[in-house]
PDB file of C-alpha atoms in Angstrom:
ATOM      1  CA  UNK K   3      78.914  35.503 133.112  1.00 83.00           C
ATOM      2  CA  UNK K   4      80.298  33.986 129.803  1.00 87.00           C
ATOM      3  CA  UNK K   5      79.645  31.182 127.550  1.00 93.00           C
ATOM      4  CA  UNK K   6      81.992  28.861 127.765  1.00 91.00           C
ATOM      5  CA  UNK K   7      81.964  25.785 125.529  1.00 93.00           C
ATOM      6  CA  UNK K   8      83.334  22.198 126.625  1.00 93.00           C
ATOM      7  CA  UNK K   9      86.412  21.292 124.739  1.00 94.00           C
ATOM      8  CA  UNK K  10      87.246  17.898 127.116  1.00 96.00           C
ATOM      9  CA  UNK K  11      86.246  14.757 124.820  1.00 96.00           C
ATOM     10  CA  UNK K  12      84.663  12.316 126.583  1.00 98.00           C
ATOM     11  CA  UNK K  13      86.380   8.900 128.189  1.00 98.00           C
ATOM     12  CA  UNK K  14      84.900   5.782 126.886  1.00 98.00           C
ATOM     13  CA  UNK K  15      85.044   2.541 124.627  1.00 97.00           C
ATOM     14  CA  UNK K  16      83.649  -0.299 123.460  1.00 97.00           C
ATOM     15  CA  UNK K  17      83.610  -2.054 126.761  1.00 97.00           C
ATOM     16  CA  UNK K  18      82.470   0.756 128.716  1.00 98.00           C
ATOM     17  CA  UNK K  19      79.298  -0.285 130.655  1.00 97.00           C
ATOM     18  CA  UNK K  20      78.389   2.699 133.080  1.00 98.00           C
ATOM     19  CA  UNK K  21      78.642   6.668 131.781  1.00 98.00           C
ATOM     20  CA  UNK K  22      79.303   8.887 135.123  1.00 98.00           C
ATOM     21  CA  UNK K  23      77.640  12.563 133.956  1.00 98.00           C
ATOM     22  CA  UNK K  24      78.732  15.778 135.444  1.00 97.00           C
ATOM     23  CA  UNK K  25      77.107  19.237 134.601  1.00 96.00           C
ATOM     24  CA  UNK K  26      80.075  20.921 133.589  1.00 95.00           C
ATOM     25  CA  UNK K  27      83.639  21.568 133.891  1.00 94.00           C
ATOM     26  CA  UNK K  28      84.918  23.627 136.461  1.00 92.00           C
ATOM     27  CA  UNK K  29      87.702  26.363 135.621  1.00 91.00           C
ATOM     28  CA  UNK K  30      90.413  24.306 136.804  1.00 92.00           C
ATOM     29  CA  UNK K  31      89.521  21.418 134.280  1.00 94.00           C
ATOM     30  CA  UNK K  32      88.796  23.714 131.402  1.00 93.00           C
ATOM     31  CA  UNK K  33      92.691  25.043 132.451  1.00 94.00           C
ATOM     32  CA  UNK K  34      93.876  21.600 132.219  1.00 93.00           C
ATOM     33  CA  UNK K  35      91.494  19.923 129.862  1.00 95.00           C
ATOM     34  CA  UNK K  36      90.674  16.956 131.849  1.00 97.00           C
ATOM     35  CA  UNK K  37      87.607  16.096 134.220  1.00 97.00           C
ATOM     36  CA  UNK K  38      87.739  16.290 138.157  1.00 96.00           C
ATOM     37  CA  UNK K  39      90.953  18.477 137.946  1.00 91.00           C
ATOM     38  CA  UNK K  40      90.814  20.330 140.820  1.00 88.00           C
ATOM     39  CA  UNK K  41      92.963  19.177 144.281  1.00 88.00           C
ATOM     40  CA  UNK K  42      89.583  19.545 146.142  1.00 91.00           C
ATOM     41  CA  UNK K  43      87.041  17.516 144.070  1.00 95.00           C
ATOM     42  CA  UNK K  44      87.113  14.021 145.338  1.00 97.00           C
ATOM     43  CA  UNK K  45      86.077  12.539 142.046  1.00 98.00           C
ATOM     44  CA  UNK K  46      89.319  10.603 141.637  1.00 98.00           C
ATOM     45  CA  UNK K  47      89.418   9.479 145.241  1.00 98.00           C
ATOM     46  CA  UNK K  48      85.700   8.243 145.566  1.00 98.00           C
ATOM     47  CA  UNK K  49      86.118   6.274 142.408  1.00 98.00           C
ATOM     48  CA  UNK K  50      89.363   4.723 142.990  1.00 98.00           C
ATOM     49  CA  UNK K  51      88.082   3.699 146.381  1.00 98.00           C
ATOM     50  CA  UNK K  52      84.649   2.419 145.587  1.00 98.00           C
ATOM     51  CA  UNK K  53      87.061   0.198 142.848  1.00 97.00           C
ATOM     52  CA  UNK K  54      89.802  -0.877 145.416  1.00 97.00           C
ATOM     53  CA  UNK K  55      93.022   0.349 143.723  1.00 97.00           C
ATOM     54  CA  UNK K  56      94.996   3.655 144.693  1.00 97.00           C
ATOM     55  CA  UNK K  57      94.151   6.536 143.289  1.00 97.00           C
ATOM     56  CA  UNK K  58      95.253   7.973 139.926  1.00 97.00           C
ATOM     57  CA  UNK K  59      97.183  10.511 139.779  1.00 95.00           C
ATOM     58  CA  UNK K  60      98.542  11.889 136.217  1.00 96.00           C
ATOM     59  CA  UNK K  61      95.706  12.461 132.729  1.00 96.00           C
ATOM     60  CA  UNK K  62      96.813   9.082 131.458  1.00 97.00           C
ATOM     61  CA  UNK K  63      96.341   7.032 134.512  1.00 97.00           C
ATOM     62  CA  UNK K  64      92.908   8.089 134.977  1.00 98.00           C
ATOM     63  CA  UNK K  65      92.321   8.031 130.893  1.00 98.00           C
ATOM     64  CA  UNK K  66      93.572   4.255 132.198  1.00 98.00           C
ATOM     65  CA  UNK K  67      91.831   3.748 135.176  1.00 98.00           C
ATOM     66  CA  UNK K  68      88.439   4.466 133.640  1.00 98.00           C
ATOM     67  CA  UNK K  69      88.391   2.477 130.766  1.00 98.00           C
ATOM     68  CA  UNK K  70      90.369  -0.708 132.607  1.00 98.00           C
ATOM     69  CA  UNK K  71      86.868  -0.772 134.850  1.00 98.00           C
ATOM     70  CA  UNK K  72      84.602  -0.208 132.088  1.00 98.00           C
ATOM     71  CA  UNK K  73      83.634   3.542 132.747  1.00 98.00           C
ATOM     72  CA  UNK K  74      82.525   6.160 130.295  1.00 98.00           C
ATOM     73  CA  UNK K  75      82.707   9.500 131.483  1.00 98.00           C
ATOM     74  CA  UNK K  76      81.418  12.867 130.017  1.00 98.00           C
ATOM     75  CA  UNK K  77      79.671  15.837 131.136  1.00 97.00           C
ATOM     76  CA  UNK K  78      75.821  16.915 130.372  1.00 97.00           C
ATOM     77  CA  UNK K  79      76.463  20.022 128.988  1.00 97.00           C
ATOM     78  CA  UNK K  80      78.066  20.739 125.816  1.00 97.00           C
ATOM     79  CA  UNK K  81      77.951  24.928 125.995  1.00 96.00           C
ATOM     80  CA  UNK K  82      76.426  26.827 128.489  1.00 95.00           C
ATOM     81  CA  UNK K  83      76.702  30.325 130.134  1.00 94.00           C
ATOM     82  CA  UNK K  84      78.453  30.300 133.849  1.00 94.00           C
ATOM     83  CA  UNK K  85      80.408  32.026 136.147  1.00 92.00           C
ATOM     84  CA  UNK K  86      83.213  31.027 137.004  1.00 90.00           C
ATOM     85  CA  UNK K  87      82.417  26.971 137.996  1.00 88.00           C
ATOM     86  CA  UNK K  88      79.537  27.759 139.571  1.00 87.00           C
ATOM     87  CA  UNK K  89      76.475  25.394 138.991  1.00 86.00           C
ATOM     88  CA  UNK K  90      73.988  27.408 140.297  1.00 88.00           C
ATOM     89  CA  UNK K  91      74.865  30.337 137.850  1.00 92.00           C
ATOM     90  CA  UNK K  92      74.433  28.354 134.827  1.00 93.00           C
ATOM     91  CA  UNK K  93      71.971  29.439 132.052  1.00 94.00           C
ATOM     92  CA  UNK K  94      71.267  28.552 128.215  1.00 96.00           C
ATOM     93  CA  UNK K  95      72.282  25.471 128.144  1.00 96.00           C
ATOM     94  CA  UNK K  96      73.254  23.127 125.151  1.00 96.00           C
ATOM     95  CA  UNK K  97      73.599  19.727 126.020  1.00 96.00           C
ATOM     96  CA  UNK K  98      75.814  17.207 124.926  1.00 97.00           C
ATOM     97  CA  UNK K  99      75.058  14.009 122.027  1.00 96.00           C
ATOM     98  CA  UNK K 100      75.243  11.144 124.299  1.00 97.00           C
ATOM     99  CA  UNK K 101      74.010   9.109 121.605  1.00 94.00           C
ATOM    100  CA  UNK K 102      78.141   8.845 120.452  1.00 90.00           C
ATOM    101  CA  UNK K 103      78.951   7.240 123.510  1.00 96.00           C
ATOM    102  CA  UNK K 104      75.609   5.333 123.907  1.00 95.00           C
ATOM    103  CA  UNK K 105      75.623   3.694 120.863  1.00 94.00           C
ATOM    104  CA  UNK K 106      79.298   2.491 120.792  1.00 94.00           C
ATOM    105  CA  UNK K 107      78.850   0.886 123.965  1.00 94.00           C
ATOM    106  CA  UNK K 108      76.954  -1.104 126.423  1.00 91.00           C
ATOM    107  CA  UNK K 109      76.044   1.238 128.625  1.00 96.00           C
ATOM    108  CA  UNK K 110      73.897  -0.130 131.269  1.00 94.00           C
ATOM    109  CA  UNK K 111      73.565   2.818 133.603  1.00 97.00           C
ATOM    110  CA  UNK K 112      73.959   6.011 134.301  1.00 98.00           C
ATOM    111  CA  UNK K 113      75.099   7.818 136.973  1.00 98.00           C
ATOM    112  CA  UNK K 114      74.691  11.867 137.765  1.00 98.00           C
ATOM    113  CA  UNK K 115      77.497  13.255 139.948  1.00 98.00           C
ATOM    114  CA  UNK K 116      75.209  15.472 141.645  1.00 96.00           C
ATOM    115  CA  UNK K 117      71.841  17.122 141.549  1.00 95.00           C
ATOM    116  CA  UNK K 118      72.731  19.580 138.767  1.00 95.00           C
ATOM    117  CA  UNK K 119      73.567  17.375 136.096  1.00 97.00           C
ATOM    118  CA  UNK K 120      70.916  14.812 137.365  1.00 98.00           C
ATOM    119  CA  UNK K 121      68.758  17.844 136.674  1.00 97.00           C
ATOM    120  CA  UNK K 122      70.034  18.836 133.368  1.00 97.00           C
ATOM    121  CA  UNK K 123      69.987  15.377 132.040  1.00 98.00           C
ATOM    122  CA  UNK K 124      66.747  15.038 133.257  1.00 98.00           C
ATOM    123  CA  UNK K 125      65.401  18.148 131.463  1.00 97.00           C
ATOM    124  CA  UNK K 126      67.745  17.695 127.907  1.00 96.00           C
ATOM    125  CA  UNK K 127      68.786  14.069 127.493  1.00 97.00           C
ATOM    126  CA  UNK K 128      66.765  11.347 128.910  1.00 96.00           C
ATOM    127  CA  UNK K 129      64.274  11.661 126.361  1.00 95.00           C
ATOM    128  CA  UNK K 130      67.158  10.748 123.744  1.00 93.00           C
ATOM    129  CA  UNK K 131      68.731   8.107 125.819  1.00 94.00           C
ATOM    130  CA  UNK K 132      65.593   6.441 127.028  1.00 92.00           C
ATOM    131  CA  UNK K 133      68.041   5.596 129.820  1.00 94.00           C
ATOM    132  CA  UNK K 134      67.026   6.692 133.450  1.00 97.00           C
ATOM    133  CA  UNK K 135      69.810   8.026 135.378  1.00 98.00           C
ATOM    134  CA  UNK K 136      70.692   7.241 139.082  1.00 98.00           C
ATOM    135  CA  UNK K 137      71.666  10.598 140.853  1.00 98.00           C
ATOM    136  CA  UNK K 138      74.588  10.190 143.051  1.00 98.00           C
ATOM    137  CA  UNK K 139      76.090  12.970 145.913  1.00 98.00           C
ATOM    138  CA  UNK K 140      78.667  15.497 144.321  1.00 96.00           C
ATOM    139  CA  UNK K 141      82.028  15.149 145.013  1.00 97.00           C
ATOM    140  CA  UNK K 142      82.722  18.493 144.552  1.00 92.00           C
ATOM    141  CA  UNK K 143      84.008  20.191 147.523  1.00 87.00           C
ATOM    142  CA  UNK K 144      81.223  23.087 147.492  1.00 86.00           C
ATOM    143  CA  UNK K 145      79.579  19.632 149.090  1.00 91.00           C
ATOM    144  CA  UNK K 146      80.352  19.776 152.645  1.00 88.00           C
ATOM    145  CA  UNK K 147      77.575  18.121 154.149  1.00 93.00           C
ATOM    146  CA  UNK K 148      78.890  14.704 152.799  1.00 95.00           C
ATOM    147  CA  UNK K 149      82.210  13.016 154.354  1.00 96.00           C
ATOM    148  CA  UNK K 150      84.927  11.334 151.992  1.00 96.00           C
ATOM    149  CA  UNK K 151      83.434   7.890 153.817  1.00 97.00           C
ATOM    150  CA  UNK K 152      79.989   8.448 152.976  1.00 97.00           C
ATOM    151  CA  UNK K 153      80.491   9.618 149.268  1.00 98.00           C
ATOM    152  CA  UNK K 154      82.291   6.488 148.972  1.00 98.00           C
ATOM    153  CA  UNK K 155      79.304   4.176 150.677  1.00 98.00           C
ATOM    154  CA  UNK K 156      76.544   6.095 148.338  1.00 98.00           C
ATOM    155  CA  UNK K 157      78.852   5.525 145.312  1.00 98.00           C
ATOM    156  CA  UNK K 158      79.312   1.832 145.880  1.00 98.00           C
ATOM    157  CA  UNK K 159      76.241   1.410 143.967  1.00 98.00           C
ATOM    158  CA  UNK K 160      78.508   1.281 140.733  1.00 98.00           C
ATOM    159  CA  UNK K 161      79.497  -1.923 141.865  1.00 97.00           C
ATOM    160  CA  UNK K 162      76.410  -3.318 140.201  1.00 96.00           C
ATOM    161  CA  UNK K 163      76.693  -2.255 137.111  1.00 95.00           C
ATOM    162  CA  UNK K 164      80.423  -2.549 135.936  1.00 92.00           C
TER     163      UNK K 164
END
């Protein structure tokens, strides 16, 4: 177990109208410093998908991708201890200001990639937002149970917002 804080700033601007929340980076992304880094998560994939264009591949293209469809993205948890990437192991949490992407944009949902950081923005930011937050199936690949095809259908839902 260490505490690890989360040096990745988060994606966003003006126009960004929906902020996608994980819980926290996995070691592969803390290595590389971006979100969804590893070849296994299906972040990228789901996303690109759901939006009809091929996936991005390179740190600029999805910087690009992101913001060309109006997407903030960030993680819930600011410093926390963990093992490894494990969600499950994670304890004393500090959670992230979303108020610096909130209040620069027009954010008119949020999204939770999974039931983690549904739960930890549940427990340490709603109350700040005021903004309820739709929880939406991991795409991490410690999620077996759901299919590339039906991560995509449940995250289709982003549709109406953006």
């Amino acid at each position: 177990m260490e505490n690890v804080k989360h040096e990745i700033p988060p994606i966003f601007d003006k126009n960004s109208k929906i902020l996608v929340l994980g819980s926290f980076p996995s070691v592969k992304s803390r290595e590389s410093q971006f979100f969804y880094h590893h070849p296994q998560n299906r972040f990228w994939k789901v996303l690109s998908s759901v939006i009809g264009v091929d996936t991005p591949t390179s740190i600029e293209e999805k910087k690009k991708f992101l913001l060309d469809n109006n997407i903030a993205l960030w993680d819930v948890i600011d410093s926390c201890d963990i093992e490894g990437s494990s969600d499950s192991s994670i304890k004393n949490v500090v959670a992230n200001d979303l108020d610096k992407i909130i209040e620069n944009c027009n954010i008119k949902q949020i999204f939770c990639n999974g039931g983690k950081s549904y739960e930890l923005y549940r427990k340490y930011c709603e109350k700040d937002t005021n903004l309820k937050a739709i929880k939406l199936p991991s795409t991490s690949p410690a999620n077996a149970r759901f299919s590339l095809e039906k991560l995509i259908a449940e995250w289709n839902i982003i549709l109406n917002y953006i």
